[in-house]
Every structure is written in C-alpha cells, then in structure tokens.
XYZ file of C-alpha atoms in Angstrom:
295
model
C 11.335 -7.935 -34.392
C 13.945 -8.891 -31.805
C 13.319 -10.304 -28.300
C 15.238 -7.489 -26.646
C 12.993 -4.938 -28.375
C 9.935 -6.603 -26.887
C 11.630 -6.832 -23.488
C 12.409 -3.113 -23.503
C 8.909 -2.249 -24.697
C 7.273 -4.287 -21.909
C 9.599 -2.760 -19.311
C 8.739 0.779 -20.385
C 5.016 0.012 -20.645
C 4.868 -1.540 -17.171
C 7.007 1.036 -15.381
C 5.522 4.047 -17.146
C 8.788 5.681 -18.150
C 11.868 5.153 -20.278
C 14.110 5.844 -17.287
C 12.455 3.260 -15.037
C 12.216 0.783 -17.899
C 15.910 1.113 -18.655
C 16.692 0.647 -14.968
C 14.648 -2.560 -14.891
C 16.423 -4.152 -17.870
C 19.831 -2.840 -16.837
C 20.771 -0.798 -19.914
C 21.090 2.900 -20.662
C 17.952 4.848 -21.508
C 19.167 5.761 -25.002
C 19.465 2.065 -25.901
C 15.893 1.411 -24.740
C 14.554 4.402 -26.677
C 16.408 3.370 -29.844
C 15.208 -0.245 -29.627
C 11.576 0.797 -29.221
C 11.833 3.199 -32.162
C 13.205 0.334 -34.260
C 10.298 -1.836 -33.111
C 7.813 0.889 -34.072
C 9.401 1.234 -37.521
C 9.333 -2.515 -38.012
C 5.651 -2.706 -37.086
C 4.759 0.450 -38.974
C 2.895 1.967 -36.035
C 3.587 4.152 -32.991
C 3.432 2.164 -29.763
C 4.027 4.849 -27.141
C 2.778 8.408 -26.793
C 5.600 10.406 -25.269
C 4.092 12.829 -22.762
C 5.806 15.421 -20.583
C 4.967 13.803 -17.252
C 4.141 10.192 -18.059
C 3.994 8.224 -21.267
C 0.954 6.280 -22.450
C 0.481 3.397 -24.840
C -1.231 3.944 -28.163
C -4.024 1.594 -29.255
C -1.364 -0.367 -31.143
C 0.822 -0.489 -28.057
C -2.054 -1.750 -25.914
C -2.699 -4.487 -28.468
C 0.962 -5.501 -28.543
C 1.589 -5.567 -24.786
C -0.106 -8.895 -23.888
C 1.355 -10.546 -27.004
C 4.813 -9.270 -26.154
C 4.476 -10.704 -22.657
C 3.428 -14.041 -24.154
C 6.438 -14.092 -26.485
C 8.879 -13.282 -23.680
C 7.283 -15.887 -21.410
C 7.619 -18.440 -24.206
C 11.291 -17.629 -24.683
C 11.895 -17.921 -20.942
C 10.013 -21.230 -20.837
C 12.132 -22.538 -23.705
C 15.337 -21.640 -21.882
C 14.030 -23.262 -18.711
C 13.119 -26.444 -20.601
C 16.594 -26.793 -22.094
C 18.272 -26.053 -18.752
C 15.877 -28.426 -16.991
C 16.850 -31.236 -19.336
C 20.389 -30.739 -18.057
C 19.247 -30.616 -14.445
C 19.878 -26.884 -14.201
C 17.870 -23.810 -13.267
C 18.887 -20.634 -15.084
C 17.559 -17.127 -15.469
C 17.427 -13.668 -13.926
C 15.422 -12.738 -10.849
C 14.385 -9.154 -10.099
C 14.328 -8.988 -6.313
C 13.172 -5.984 -4.308
C 14.220 -5.346 -0.746
C 13.643 -2.733 1.918
C 16.207 -0.358 3.369
C 15.795 -2.193 6.684
C 15.458 -5.975 6.740
C 15.579 -6.619 10.472
C 17.274 -9.850 11.487
C 17.236 -11.058 7.877
C 20.792 -10.701 6.538
C 20.133 -10.082 2.851
C 23.818 -10.382 1.908
C 24.089 -13.767 3.615
C 20.866 -14.994 1.979
C 22.059 -13.968 -1.492
C 25.488 -15.508 -0.911
C 23.911 -18.840 -0.013
C 21.506 -18.695 -2.946
C 24.316 -17.959 -5.418
C 26.234 -20.990 -4.155
C 23.174 -23.240 -4.633
C 22.094 -21.788 -7.981
C 25.104 -20.507 -9.951
C 22.996 -20.294 -13.122
C 20.622 -17.716 -11.638
C 21.439 -14.018 -11.594
C 19.703 -12.014 -8.866
C 19.307 -8.317 -9.596
C 18.677 -6.659 -6.256
C 16.831 -3.348 -5.984
C 16.546 -1.593 -2.636
C 13.648 0.809 -2.214
C 13.165 3.699 0.176
C 9.627 4.249 -1.135
C 8.170 1.600 1.162
C 6.435 -1.743 0.885
C 3.403 -0.445 -1.013
C 5.625 0.379 -3.995
C 7.319 -3.023 -3.921
C 3.953 -4.781 -3.702
C 2.729 -2.907 -6.789
C 5.941 -3.739 -8.647
C 5.550 -7.465 -7.931
C 1.978 -7.365 -9.230
C 3.024 -5.561 -12.431
C 6.084 -7.715 -13.074
C 8.570 -4.940 -12.448
C 9.851 -7.266 -9.699
C 9.698 -11.059 -9.536
C 9.592 -11.076 -5.751
C 10.194 -8.668 -2.905
C 10.709 -8.465 0.808
C 7.787 -6.387 2.075
C 6.262 -5.432 5.380
C 2.547 -5.805 5.928
C 0.330 -6.914 8.776
C -2.098 -8.492 6.281
C -2.277 -12.262 5.917
C -2.997 -11.879 2.216
C -3.060 -9.157 -0.426
C -4.749 -9.115 -3.852
C -2.515 -10.580 -6.539
C 0.201 -11.637 -4.098
C 1.262 -14.733 -2.210
C 2.906 -13.817 1.099
C 5.328 -15.964 3.083
C 6.324 -14.742 6.525
C 10.062 -14.358 7.044
C 10.245 -12.975 10.588
C 9.012 -10.225 12.883
C 10.839 -7.475 14.791
C 9.594 -5.991 18.070
C 8.761 -2.306 17.825
C 9.213 -0.073 20.862
C 8.208 3.467 21.760
C 11.238 5.725 22.226
C 11.483 9.088 23.971
C 14.114 11.345 25.510
C 15.259 10.459 29.069
C 13.376 13.438 30.502
C 10.063 12.577 28.838
C 6.970 12.070 31.018
C 6.762 8.396 29.963
C 10.457 7.573 30.315
C 9.823 5.510 33.462
C 6.710 3.723 32.178
C 6.763 -0.076 32.147
C 4.738 -0.080 28.925
C 2.598 2.303 26.883
C -0.500 2.071 24.708
C -1.916 4.292 21.982
C -4.194 5.964 24.548
C -1.154 6.959 26.640
C 0.359 8.777 23.659
C -2.468 11.110 22.704
C -1.163 14.615 22.176
C 2.450 13.630 21.525
C 4.450 15.126 18.672
C 5.759 12.354 16.427
C 8.811 11.641 14.344
C 7.740 8.957 11.892
C 8.432 7.375 8.535
C 6.648 7.996 5.221
C 3.195 6.647 4.482
C 3.620 3.321 2.702
C 6.461 2.137 4.924
C 5.581 -1.038 6.797
C 6.514 0.277 10.236
C 4.446 3.447 9.678
C 1.474 1.305 8.665
C 1.768 -0.787 11.841
C 1.654 2.332 14.026
C -1.088 4.055 12.024
C -3.247 0.936 12.172
C -2.789 0.525 15.943
C -3.697 4.144 16.655
C -6.684 4.077 14.293
C -7.971 0.931 16.013
C -7.669 2.717 19.370
C -9.395 5.842 18.044
C -6.364 8.001 18.852
C -5.141 10.635 16.387
C -1.474 11.494 15.985
C 0.435 14.606 15.010
C 3.376 13.645 12.801
C 5.519 16.756 12.653
C 8.572 15.193 11.022
C 8.906 12.411 8.437
C 12.284 10.755 7.923
C 13.664 7.756 6.005
C 16.590 7.133 8.314
C 16.425 5.455 11.711
C 19.536 7.226 12.979
C 18.001 10.622 12.223
C 14.770 9.598 13.959
C 16.799 8.523 17.000
C 18.733 11.816 17.075
C 15.577 13.924 16.885
C 13.978 11.953 19.710
C 17.146 12.156 21.791
C 16.960 15.960 21.602
C 13.342 16.062 22.702
C 11.976 17.018 19.285
C 9.370 14.275 19.257
C 8.753 10.624 20.009
C 8.922 7.628 17.687
C 8.398 3.897 17.315
C 11.410 1.936 16.044
C 12.760 -1.635 16.108
C 14.163 -2.492 19.528
C 17.298 -3.973 17.954
C 18.350 -0.581 16.611
C 18.467 1.197 19.973
C 19.372 -1.660 22.329
C 21.710 -0.268 24.994
C 21.492 3.301 23.645
C 21.700 5.726 26.619
C 20.401 8.640 24.566
C 16.842 7.391 24.284
C 14.466 5.383 26.459
C 12.772 2.320 24.945
C 9.318 1.408 26.275
C 7.293 -1.635 25.143
C 4.239 -0.762 23.084
C 3.083 -4.243 22.075
C 3.668 -3.886 18.339
C 5.536 -6.064 15.849
C 6.997 -5.204 12.456
C 6.355 -8.240 10.279
C 8.353 -9.078 7.123
C 7.043 -11.222 4.268
C 8.286 -12.450 0.926
C 5.818 -11.380 -1.777
C 5.398 -13.307 -5.050
C 2.789 -12.688 -7.740
C -0.192 -15.032 -7.567
C -1.930 -13.735 -10.692
C 0.722 -14.676 -13.264
C 3.263 -17.381 -13.992
C 6.671 -16.875 -12.423
C 9.864 -18.284 -13.892
C 11.639 -21.339 -12.540
C 14.451 -19.038 -11.403
C 12.030 -16.838 -9.459
C 10.373 -19.921 -7.971
C 13.759 -21.200 -6.817
C 14.539 -17.817 -5.251
C 11.160 -17.718 -3.525
C 11.712 -21.190 -2.089
C 15.295 -20.547 -1.062
C 15.223 -17.584 1.388
C 14.900 -18.455 5.055
C 15.257 -16.532 8.307
C 18.909 -15.897 9.105
C 20.437 -13.926 11.977
C 22.760 -11.168 11.010
C 26.256 -12.447 10.476
C 29.427 -10.735 11.613
C 30.629 -7.959 9.304
C 33.093 -9.172 6.705
C-alpha cells in the first residue's frame, strides 16, 4: 500500500468521479485508475463500484476512507514537523477562486504569498459554477480554502473571513423608464425582464435574497456567466441586470442606478477538520489588495 494510492482513492471518493479526482491530484485519469486497481488487488477487495453516472464506494471502501484520511493526515503532519524544526512551512494548498474577484487582485496576492512562502505550492482552481460549489468543496476537502461570495456571517462547517465588498448597481439601456432614476428598489423593478447569473453565484444570491425579502418576484429570461455578455444584452434593451459598479464605470452604453446592494467576498476555510500548516499560512496571508496595473 503506497501513500499515493491512498491519496488517489480519497480524491476519487470525495469528488465522486475518476475525472474530478485526477484533476484534484494533478495527474492523468489513467494513472489514478491504475493506482486504485493496484490498491484493490493489494487489499483483496473492491473499493469502488463503477457506475455509469456516478461511482459509489463499496462497504470495504467506506471502511477504508476514514483510515486513509488519517494516514494521509499523519504523513502531512510528519512533513510539517520536520519542516517546522527547520523553521519552514511546506506543502500544497488547493485554493478555489471565483471568475470575478472584485478589487482583490488574485495574481498579486499569489505573487506575494509565493515570495513569503517558497516551500508552499498553491494549486489554483477557478470555478464558474458559483460559490455554493466552492463551499461544498472546502467542506469535503476537495479544496483547502476558497474565495466565496455569501451574505451569511457563518455557514455550517466553514470559517469565513471577509475580504472586501463591491457595490452592485442596477443597469438598464439609456431609453429605459428608470434610466433617470436617482435610485431604485426591488419594488420599482416588478415586472422587469432580467438578465442574471446562475443560481449559486454570489451576486445572484444577493439579488434573489433582496427581492424575496421585499416580496417581489422576478422573471429571469436569460442566464449568463459573463459580465460583458450581460452588459451587451442590457445595452440592446433585452433586459435589465445587477452588476458590480466597477465593471461599467463610465460606460455610455448602459445606465447605472444605485440599488443599495453589496456583493461581499469571504475566504472560506473548513472548521470541521484539521487543515495543514500550509493551508493555515495561506488563510492567514491573503489581504485586500487593489488591482495592480497589468504586467
């Protein structure tokens, strides 16, 4: 039984697929599949039931999973102890980020962290599936930490640290009935046709929550994952949207109207399991940073 076999097995078990598991550990899927087959032969028992849509653990696999996690945690702790005796912090951090990070310059943050901690490798994974997916991945261990967007002060299984907030504004075409409004509320927008982002995205959740609190229903005709596309659709009168003010500042094609909403960004770390010294260093290191000039 080799450590990498256990690592691959845990990755596949926690992500629910060989493809996602291979992506987490950074190797090709065939290598993960071969290592797990070797592990099964060595243990003399099948560990995973290979289904068409999603795999499942056998009874033997379920029994192995917590022990495999313990072994891997012990190996990581041993490495940390040796490095700590030398005054070093080493390891790999799985860090999730959103497709939009507001004023937080992720490249600048990672550059500064690498300079401070050369022994730590940060594997960055950007998601377009939204904060809900990243939150679940931090809980499961698929990610060590992640930049997420939620209006909640706390979430089960997670410790949240606020990074910053971006003002959200209502945008419409110049000829829209509310183009000259000083500000708008949810009640003002009843009956509008919306361009919005997928359920699970932090900015969508902010808007949905505000309208639900006001008792106003919305008709979302178009869902997009790109702010530029949302802007173009609104510009052509095909709907209205709520976006970060910074993205449309000075844009003559759309009108921005205050709506009193903020898109908040937090750093999420698991609170229900031990995190490595490397992950703890990464969680302590990020800080708000304005976007730097393009290099």
